[in-house]
């Protein structure tokens, strides 16, 4: 899960996805990173921590790190929050195999009508709640798709 700062959107995405993967009983690892170096080593934005807590998830211990080309070797799928993240991440791709791993996350659930997860950094609590709601729905959809793929493999 990748955004710009790794302090607002992607920590929420990481924690929500981890929770969904547990609910779906899917043994898949998830992590998050930012394309920028602005907040390396910092915990999530206090507003993201508060919003997550309000929604029953603890992200207070997560720490921001910067995305690097090494992540292409560590992960099969890289979900980015917006087009700017997409451009920054694919710019680090070493080949087509790397760039094919990168997906704009809202494209996984088009019925929600969002092309990206809006950056809440200059927003208010309602903007953080929108981020949470979008990520909650799209992560659920991604897990359902994973589950379906496993069912197809096993039958
Ligand atoms: P994020 O939000 O990419 O969702 O973590 C932002 C965090 C920090 C900044 C911008 C967006 N910043 O400019 O420092």
PDB file of N, CA and C and ligand atoms in Angstrom, residues 3-9 38-39 119-121, ligand 1:
ATOM      1  N   UNK A   3       1.340   5.537  -0.604  1.00  0.00           N
ATOM      2  CA  UNK A   3       0.853   6.909  -0.834  1.00  0.00           C
ATOM      3  C   UNK A   3       2.056   7.839  -0.860  1.00  0.00           C
ATOM      4  N   UNK A   4       1.842   9.113  -0.664  1.00  0.00           N
ATOM      5  CA  UNK A   4       2.953  10.069  -0.735  1.00  0.00           C
ATOM      6  C   UNK A   4       3.781  10.061   0.557  1.00  0.00           C
ATOM      7  N   UNK A   5       3.112  10.260   1.695  1.00  0.00           N
ATOM      8  CA  UNK A   5       3.843  10.440   2.948  1.00  0.00           C
ATOM      9  C   UNK A   5       3.980   9.195   3.806  1.00  0.00           C
ATOM     10  N   UNK A   6       3.138   8.189   3.553  1.00  0.00           N
ATOM     11  CA  UNK A   6       3.032   6.993   4.407  1.00  0.00           C
ATOM     12  C   UNK A   6       2.667   7.353   5.848  1.00  0.00           C
ATOM     13  N   UNK A   7       1.878   8.440   5.986  1.00  0.00           N
ATOM     14  CA  UNK A   7       1.405   8.790   7.328  1.00  0.00           C
ATOM     15  C   UNK A   7      -0.120   8.945   7.394  1.00  0.00           C
ATOM     16  N   UNK A   8      -0.792   9.152   6.264  1.00  0.00           N
ATOM     17  CA  UNK A   8      -2.262   9.310   6.293  1.00  0.00           C
ATOM     18  C   UNK A   8      -2.986   8.116   5.669  1.00  0.00           C
ATOM     19  N   UNK A   9      -2.893   7.976   4.340  1.00  0.00           N
ATOM     20  CA  UNK A   9      -3.695   6.963   3.649  1.00  0.00           C
ATOM     21  C   UNK A   9      -3.134   5.553   3.738  1.00  0.00           C
ATOM     22  N   UNK A  38       9.599  12.474   3.194  1.00  0.00           N
ATOM     23  CA  UNK A  38       9.213  13.551   4.131  1.00  0.00           C
ATOM     24  C   UNK A  38       9.045  13.082   5.574  1.00  0.00           C
ATOM     25  N   UNK A  39       8.538  11.886   5.772  1.00  0.00           N
ATOM     26  CA  UNK A  39       8.127  11.495   7.136  1.00  0.00           C
ATOM     27  C   UNK A  39       8.752  10.175   7.596  1.00  0.00           C
ATOM     28  N   UNK A 119      -6.351  12.646  -1.050  1.00  0.00           N
ATOM     29  CA  UNK A 119      -5.364  12.977  -0.015  1.00  0.00           C
ATOM     30  C   UNK A 119      -6.031  13.813   1.083  1.00  0.00           C
ATOM     31  N   UNK A 120      -6.085  13.322   2.328  1.00  0.00           N
ATOM     32  CA  UNK A 120      -6.772  14.050   3.397  1.00  0.00           C
ATOM     33  C   UNK A 120      -5.850  14.988   4.177  1.00  0.00           C
ATOM     34  N   UNK A 121      -4.580  15.123   3.751  1.00  0.00           N
ATOM     35  CA  UNK A 121      -3.565  15.830   4.551  1.00  0.00           C
ATOM     36  C   UNK A 121      -4.000  17.241   4.925  1.00  0.00           C
TER      37      UNK A 121
HETATM   38  P1  LIG B   1      -0.429  10.609   2.668  1.00  0.00           P
HETATM   39  O1  LIG B   1      -0.726  12.169   3.004  1.00  0.00           O
HETATM   40  O2  LIG B   1       0.291  10.621   1.331  1.00  0.00           O
HETATM   41  O3  LIG B   1      -1.783  10.016   2.602  1.00  0.00           O
HETATM   42  O4  LIG B   1       0.423  10.082   3.793  1.00  0.00           O
HETATM   43  C1  LIG B   1       0.269  13.149   2.993  1.00  0.00           C
HETATM   44  C2  LIG B   1       1.177  13.205   4.021  1.00  0.00           C
HETATM   45  C3  LIG B   1       2.141  14.196   4.025  1.00  0.00           C
HETATM   46  C4  LIG B   1       2.195  15.106   2.991  1.00  0.00           C
HETATM   47  C5  LIG B   1       1.286  15.032   1.946  1.00  0.00           C
HETATM   48  C6  LIG B   1       0.320  14.046   1.951  1.00  0.00           C
HETATM   49  N1  LIG B   1       3.177  16.130   3.016  1.00  0.00           N
HETATM   50  O5  LIG B   1       3.187  16.974   2.081  1.00  0.00           O
HETATM   51  O6  LIG B   1       4.003  16.170   3.938  1.00  0.00           O
END
